[in-house]
Amino acid sequence: MLSDSEHRQSKRYTSTLLNTDTAVLVAHAKLGLSKETSYQELSDRPYLRLSNMGRFQQDVDYFFERQGIELDVLGEVDDFSLLRKIVENTPCFSIVPKRSVIDVKKSQNLKVIKEIRRIRLAVWAVTSSSGANRPSLQRLISDYFLRQTKS
């Protein structure tokens, strides 16, 4: 199973960290945001958030809460690819993992505004403790790492 958090509740499972990624603020070009835009200025702009309450969205919510910012939530989406597509076609902003917008230069409407290093997405492989040493699982994890270093 892939997860955004380490599984520690049971000795029956093993967690292997596969990857971490920083968050970026992305916005539709018509929103007029720039690197100089303060986080406080986002409170009156339409915001698209993740609907799943995984660790990444919890960290995003906490980040804005600590800044004292109440966001104007336009809607919720449960997938980074769909979230990106909506921001690309709707004047709004969102927070996504940097990897999900690596090819942003191909888009005229989607702009990466700034990196938010305090928010990170972790990807963990959670397996049964006995299954973690299986050669097929080890190959899968190794292949994942190889793909990550090539992209």
Coordinates of N, CA and C in Angstrom, one line a residue:
M1 N 0.8 -1.2 0.0 CA 0.0 0.0 0.0 C 0.9 1.2 0.0
L2 N 0.5 2.3 -0.7 CA 1.2 3.5 -0.7 C 0.4 4.5 0.2
S3 N 1.2 5.2 1.0 CA 0.6 6.1 2.0 C 1.4 7.4 2.1
D4 N 0.7 8.5 2.6 CA 1.5 9.7 2.8 C 2.0 9.9 4.2
S5 N 1.8 8.8 5.0 CA 2.4 8.8 6.3 C 2.9 7.4 6.7
E6 N 3.8 7.4 7.6 CA 4.5 6.2 8.1 C 3.5 5.4 8.9
H7 N 3.4 4.1 8.8 CA 2.6 3.3 9.6 C 3.4 2.7 10.8
R8 N 3.0 3.2 12.0 CA 3.8 2.8 13.2 C 2.9 2.0 14.2
Q9 N 1.7 1.8 14.0 CA 0.8 1.2 15.0 C 1.0 -0.2 15.3
S10 N 1.6 -1.0 14.4 CA 1.7 -2.4 14.5 C 3.1 -2.9 14.1
K11 N 3.6 -3.9 14.8 CA 4.8 -4.6 14.4 C 4.6 -5.5 13.2
R12 N 3.3 -5.6 12.8 CA 3.0 -6.5 11.6 C 3.3 -5.8 10.3
Y13 N 3.6 -4.5 10.3 CA 3.8 -3.7 9.1 C 5.1 -3.0 9.1
T14 N 5.7 -2.8 7.9 CA 6.9 -2.1 7.8 C 6.7 -0.9 6.8
S15 N 7.2 0.2 7.1 CA 7.1 1.4 6.2 C 8.4 1.7 5.6
T16 N 8.5 1.9 4.3 CA 9.7 2.3 3.6 C 9.4 3.7 2.9
L17 N 10.2 4.7 3.3 CA 10.1 6.0 2.7 C 10.5 5.9 1.2
L18 N 9.7 6.2 0.3 CA 10.0 6.2 -1.2 C 10.4 7.5 -1.7
N19 N 9.8 8.6 -1.2 CA 10.1 9.9 -1.8 C 9.5 11.0 -0.9
T20 N 10.1 12.2 -1.0 CA 9.5 13.4 -0.4 C 9.6 14.5 -1.5
D21 N 8.6 15.4 -1.4 CA 8.5 16.5 -2.4 C 8.0 17.7 -1.7
T22 N 8.5 18.9 -2.0 CA 8.1 20.1 -1.5 C 6.8 20.5 -2.2
A23 N 6.0 21.4 -1.5 CA 4.8 21.9 -2.1 C 5.1 23.2 -2.8
V24 N 4.2 23.5 -3.8 CA 4.2 24.8 -4.5 C 2.8 25.3 -4.6
L25 N 2.8 26.7 -4.6 CA 1.5 27.4 -4.8 C 1.4 27.6 -6.3
V26 N 0.3 27.1 -6.9 CA 0.0 27.2 -8.3 C -1.2 28.0 -8.5
A27 N -1.3 28.7 -9.6 CA -2.5 29.6 -9.8 C -2.7 29.7 -11.3
H28 N -4.0 30.0 -11.7 CA -4.3 30.3 -13.0 C -3.7 31.7 -13.3
A29 N -3.2 31.9 -14.5 CA -2.6 33.2 -14.8 C -3.5 34.4 -14.6
K30 N -4.8 34.3 -14.9 CA -5.7 35.4 -14.8 C -5.9 35.9 -13.3
L31 N -5.4 35.1 -12.3 CA -5.5 35.5 -10.9 C -4.6 36.6 -10.6
G32 N -3.5 36.7 -11.4 CA -2.6 37.8 -11.2 C -1.6 37.7 -10.0
L33 N -1.4 36.5 -9.6 CA -0.5 36.3 -8.4 C 1.0 36.3 -8.9
S34 N 1.9 36.7 -8.0 CA 3.3 36.7 -8.4 C 4.1 36.2 -7.2
K35 N 5.4 36.0 -7.3 CA 6.2 35.6 -6.2 C 6.2 36.6 -5.0
E36 N 5.8 37.9 -5.3 CA 5.7 38.9 -4.3 C 4.4 38.8 -3.6
T37 N 3.4 38.1 -4.1 CA 2.1 38.0 -3.4 C 2.3 37.4 -2.0
S38 N 1.7 38.1 -1.0 CA 1.8 37.6 0.3 C 0.7 36.5 0.6
Y39 N 1.0 35.7 1.5 CA 0.0 34.6 1.8 C -1.3 35.3 2.3
Q40 N -1.3 36.4 3.0 CA -2.5 37.1 3.4 C -3.4 37.5 2.2
E41 N -2.8 37.9 1.1 CA -3.5 38.3 -0.1 C -4.3 37.1 -0.7
L42 N -4.0 35.9 -0.3 CA -4.8 34.8 -0.9 C -6.1 34.6 -0.2
S43 N -6.4 35.2 0.9 CA -7.7 35.0 1.6 C -8.9 35.4 0.8
D44 N -8.8 36.3 -0.2 CA -10.0 36.7 -1.0 C -9.9 36.1 -2.4
R45 N -9.1 35.1 -2.6 CA -9.0 34.5 -3.9 C -9.5 33.0 -3.8
P46 N -10.2 32.6 -4.9 CA -10.8 31.2 -4.9 C -9.7 30.2 -4.8
Y47 N -9.9 29.2 -3.8 CA -8.9 28.2 -3.5 C -9.5 26.8 -3.7
L48 N -8.8 26.0 -4.4 CA -9.2 24.6 -4.7 C -8.3 23.7 -3.8
R49 N -8.9 22.9 -3.0 CA -8.2 22.0 -2.0 C -8.4 20.6 -2.3
L50 N -7.6 19.7 -1.7 CA -7.8 18.3 -1.8 C -8.9 17.9 -0.8
S51 N -9.7 17.0 -1.2 CA -10.8 16.6 -0.4 C -10.4 15.5 0.6
N52 N -9.4 14.7 0.2 CA -9.0 13.6 1.1 C -8.2 14.3 2.3
M53 N -8.4 13.8 3.4 CA -7.8 14.4 4.6 C -6.5 13.7 4.9
G54 N -5.7 13.5 3.9 CA -4.4 12.9 4.1 C -3.4 13.9 4.8
R55 N -2.2 13.4 5.0 CA -1.3 14.2 5.7 C -0.9 15.5 5.0
F56 N -0.8 15.4 3.7 CA -0.4 16.6 2.9 C -1.5 17.7 3.1
Q57 N -2.8 17.4 2.9 CA -3.8 18.5 3.1 C -3.8 19.0 4.5
Q58 N -3.6 18.1 5.5 CA -3.6 18.5 6.9 C -2.4 19.5 7.1
D59 N -1.3 19.3 6.5 CA -0.2 20.2 6.6 C -0.5 21.5 5.9
V60 N -1.2 21.5 4.7 CA -1.5 22.7 4.1 C -2.5 23.5 4.9
D61 N -3.5 22.8 5.5 CA -4.5 23.5 6.3 C -3.8 24.2 7.6
Y62 N -2.9 23.4 8.2 CA -2.1 23.9 9.3 C -1.3 25.1 9.0
F63 N -0.7 25.1 7.8 CA 0.2 26.2 7.3 C -0.7 27.5 7.2
F64 N -1.8 27.4 6.6 CA -2.7 28.6 6.5 C -3.3 29.0 7.8
E65 N -3.6 28.1 8.6 CA -4.1 28.4 10.0 C -3.1 29.1 10.8
R66 N -1.8 28.7 10.7 CA -0.7 29.4 11.4 C -0.5 30.8 10.9
Q67 N -0.8 31.0 9.6 CA -0.6 32.3 9.0 C -1.8 33.2 9.4
G68 N -2.9 32.6 10.0 CA -4.1 33.4 10.3 C -4.9 33.7 9.1
I69 N -4.9 32.8 8.1 CA -5.6 33.0 6.8 C -6.8 32.1 6.7
E70 N -7.9 32.7 6.4 CA -9.1 31.9 6.1 C -9.3 32.0 4.6
L71 N -9.4 30.8 4.0 CA -9.4 30.7 2.6 C -10.8 30.7 2.0
D72 N -11.0 31.2 0.8 CA -12.3 31.1 0.1 C -12.3 29.8 -0.7
V73 N -12.8 28.7 -0.1 CA -12.7 27.4 -0.8 C -13.7 27.3 -1.9
L74 N -13.2 27.2 -3.1 CA -14.0 27.1 -4.3 C -14.6 25.7 -4.4
G75 N -13.8 24.7 -4.0 CA -14.2 23.3 -4.1 C -13.1 22.4 -3.6
E76 N -13.4 21.1 -3.7 CA -12.5 20.0 -3.3 C -12.4 19.0 -4.3
V77 N -11.2 18.5 -4.5 CA -10.9 17.4 -5.5 C -10.0 16.4 -4.8
D78 N -10.2 15.1 -5.2 CA -9.4 14.0 -4.5 C -8.2 13.5 -5.3
D79 N -7.8 14.3 -6.3 CA -6.7 13.8 -7.1 C -5.8 15.0 -7.6
F80 N -4.5 14.8 -7.5 CA -3.6 15.9 -7.9 C -3.7 16.3 -9.4
S81 N -3.9 15.3 -10.2 CA -3.9 15.5 -11.7 C -5.2 16.3 -12.0
L82 N -6.3 15.9 -11.4 CA -7.6 16.6 -11.6 C -7.5 18.0 -11.0
L83 N -6.9 18.2 -9.9 CA -6.8 19.5 -9.2 C -6.0 20.4 -10.1
R84 N -4.9 19.9 -10.7 CA -4.1 20.7 -11.6 C -4.8 21.1 -12.8
K85 N -5.6 20.2 -13.4 CA -6.4 20.5 -14.6 C -7.4 21.6 -14.3
I86 N -8.1 21.5 -13.2 CA -9.1 22.6 -12.9 C -8.4 23.9 -12.7
V87 N -7.3 24.0 -12.0 CA -6.6 25.2 -11.8 C -6.1 25.8 -13.1
E88 N -5.7 24.9 -14.0 CA -5.3 25.3 -15.3 C -6.4 26.0 -16.1
N89 N -7.6 25.6 -15.8 CA -8.8 26.1 -16.6 C -9.8 27.0 -15.8
T90 N -9.4 27.3 -14.6 CA -10.3 28.1 -13.7 C -9.5 29.1 -13.0
P91 N -9.9 30.4 -12.9 CA -9.1 31.4 -12.1 C -9.2 31.1 -10.6
C92 N -8.3 30.3 -10.2 CA -8.2 29.9 -8.8 C -6.7 29.5 -8.5
F93 N -6.5 29.2 -7.2 CA -5.1 28.7 -6.8 C -5.2 27.5 -6.0
S94 N -4.1 26.8 -5.9 CA -4.0 25.6 -5.0 C -2.6 25.3 -4.6
I95 N -2.4 24.4 -3.7 CA -1.1 23.9 -3.2 C -1.0 22.5 -3.6
V96 N 0.1 22.2 -4.4 CA 0.3 20.8 -4.9 C 1.8 20.4 -4.7
P97 N 2.1 19.1 -4.8 CA 3.5 18.7 -4.7 C 4.2 19.2 -6.0
K98 N 5.4 19.6 -5.8 CA 6.2 20.2 -7.0 C 6.2 19.2 -8.2
R99 N 6.4 18.0 -7.9 CA 6.4 17.0 -9.0 C 5.2 17.0 -9.9
S100 N 4.0 17.4 -9.3 CA 2.8 17.3 -10.2 C 2.7 18.4 -11.2
V101 N 3.6 19.4 -11.1 CA 3.7 20.5 -12.1 C 5.0 20.7 -12.7
I102 N 5.7 19.6 -12.8 CA 7.1 19.6 -13.4 C 7.1 20.1 -14.8
D103 N 6.1 19.9 -15.5 CA 6.0 20.3 -17.0 C 5.2 21.6 -17.2
V104 N 5.1 22.4 -16.2 CA 4.2 23.6 -16.2 C 4.5 24.6 -17.3
K105 N 5.7 24.6 -17.8 CA 6.1 25.5 -18.9 C 5.3 25.3 -20.1
K106 N 4.7 24.1 -20.3 CA 3.9 23.8 -21.4 C 2.5 24.4 -21.4
S107 N 2.1 24.9 -20.2 CA 0.8 25.5 -20.0 C 0.9 27.1 -20.1
Q108 N 0.0 27.7 -20.8 CA -0.1 29.1 -20.8 C -0.9 29.7 -19.6
N109 N -1.8 28.9 -19.0 CA -2.6 29.3 -18.0 C -2.1 29.0 -16.6
L110 N -1.4 27.9 -16.4 CA -1.0 27.4 -15.1 C 0.4 28.0 -14.7
K111 N 0.5 28.7 -13.6 CA 1.7 29.3 -13.2 C 2.1 28.8 -11.8
V112 N 3.4 28.5 -11.6 CA 3.9 28.2 -10.3 C 4.3 29.5 -9.7
I113 N 3.7 29.8 -8.6 CA 3.9 31.1 -8.0 C 5.1 31.1 -7.0
K114 N 5.1 30.1 -6.1 CA 6.2 30.0 -5.2 C 6.3 28.6 -4.5
E115 N 7.5 28.3 -4.1 CA 7.7 27.0 -3.4 C 7.4 27.3 -1.9
I116 N 6.8 26.3 -1.3 CA 6.5 26.4 0.2 C 7.2 25.2 0.8
R117 N 8.5 25.5 1.2 CA 9.3 24.4 1.7 C 8.9 23.8 3.1
R118 N 8.0 24.5 3.8 CA 7.5 24.0 5.1 C 6.5 22.9 4.9
I119 N 6.0 22.8 3.7 CA 5.0 21.7 3.4 C 5.6 20.7 2.5
R120 N 5.6 19.4 2.9 CA 6.2 18.4 2.2 C 5.3 17.2 2.0
L121 N 5.3 16.5 0.9 CA 4.6 15.3 0.7 C 5.5 14.1 0.8
A122 N 5.2 13.2 1.6 CA 6.0 12.0 1.7 C 5.2 10.8 1.1
V123 N 5.9 9.9 0.5 CA 5.3 8.7 -0.1 C 6.0 7.5 0.6
W124 N 5.1 6.7 1.3 CA 5.6 5.6 2.0 C 5.0 4.3 1.4
A125 N 5.8 3.3 1.3 CA 5.3 1.9 0.9 C 5.1 1.2 2.3
V126 N 3.9 0.8 2.5 CA 3.5 0.1 3.8 C 3.3 -1.4 3.4
T127 N 4.0 -2.3 3.9 CA 3.9 -3.7 3.6 C 3.8 -4.5 4.9
S128 N 3.4 -5.7 4.8 CA 3.5 -6.6 5.9 C 5.0 -6.8 6.3
S129 N 5.3 -7.0 7.5 CA 6.7 -7.2 7.9 C 7.3 -8.4 7.2
S130 N 6.6 -9.4 7.0 CA 7.1 -10.6 6.4 C 7.3 -10.4 4.9
G131 N 6.4 -9.5 4.3 CA 6.5 -9.3 2.8 C 7.5 -8.3 2.4
A132 N 8.0 -7.5 3.4 CA 9.0 -6.4 3.0 C 10.3 -7.0 2.5
N133 N 10.6 -8.2 2.8 CA 11.8 -8.8 2.3 C 11.7 -9.6 1.0
R134 N 10.5 -9.7 0.5 CA 10.2 -10.4 -0.7 C 11.0 -9.8 -1.9
P135 N 11.7 -10.6 -2.7 CA 12.4 -10.1 -3.8 C 11.6 -9.2 -4.8
S136 N 10.4 -9.7 -5.0 CA 9.5 -8.9 -6.0 C 9.2 -7.5 -5.4
L137 N 9.0 -7.4 -4.1 CA 8.7 -6.1 -3.5 C 9.9 -5.3 -3.5
Q138 N 11.0 -5.8 -3.2 CA 12.3 -5.1 -3.3 C 12.6 -4.6 -4.7
R139 N 12.3 -5.4 -5.7 CA 12.5 -4.9 -7.1 C 11.6 -3.7 -7.4
L140 N 10.3 -3.9 -7.0 CA 9.3 -2.8 -7.2 C 9.8 -1.5 -6.6
I141 N 10.3 -1.5 -5.3 CA 10.7 -0.3 -4.7 C 12.0 0.2 -5.4
S142 N 12.9 -0.7 -5.7 CA 14.1 -0.2 -6.5 C 13.8 0.4 -7.8
D143 N 12.8 -0.2 -8.5 CA 12.4 0.4 -9.8 C 11.8 1.8 -9.6
Y144 N 11.0 2.0 -8.5 CA 10.4 3.3 -8.2 C 11.5 4.3 -8.0
F145 N 12.6 3.9 -7.2 CA 13.7 4.9 -7.0 C 14.4 5.2 -8.3
L146 N 14.6 4.2 -9.2 CA 15.2 4.5 -10.4 C 14.4 5.5 -11.3
R147 N 13.1 5.3 -11.3 CA 12.3 6.2 -12.1 C 12.3 7.6 -11.5
Q148 N 12.4 7.7 -10.2 CA 12.4 9.0 -9.5 C 13.7 9.8 -9.9
T149 N 14.8 9.1 -9.9 CA 16.0 9.8 -10.2 C 16.2 10.2 -11.6
K150 N 15.5 9.5 -12.5 CA 15.5 9.8 -14.0 C 14.6 11.0 -14.3
S151 N 13.6 11.2 -13.5 CA 12.6 12.3 -13.9 C 12.9 13.6 -13.2

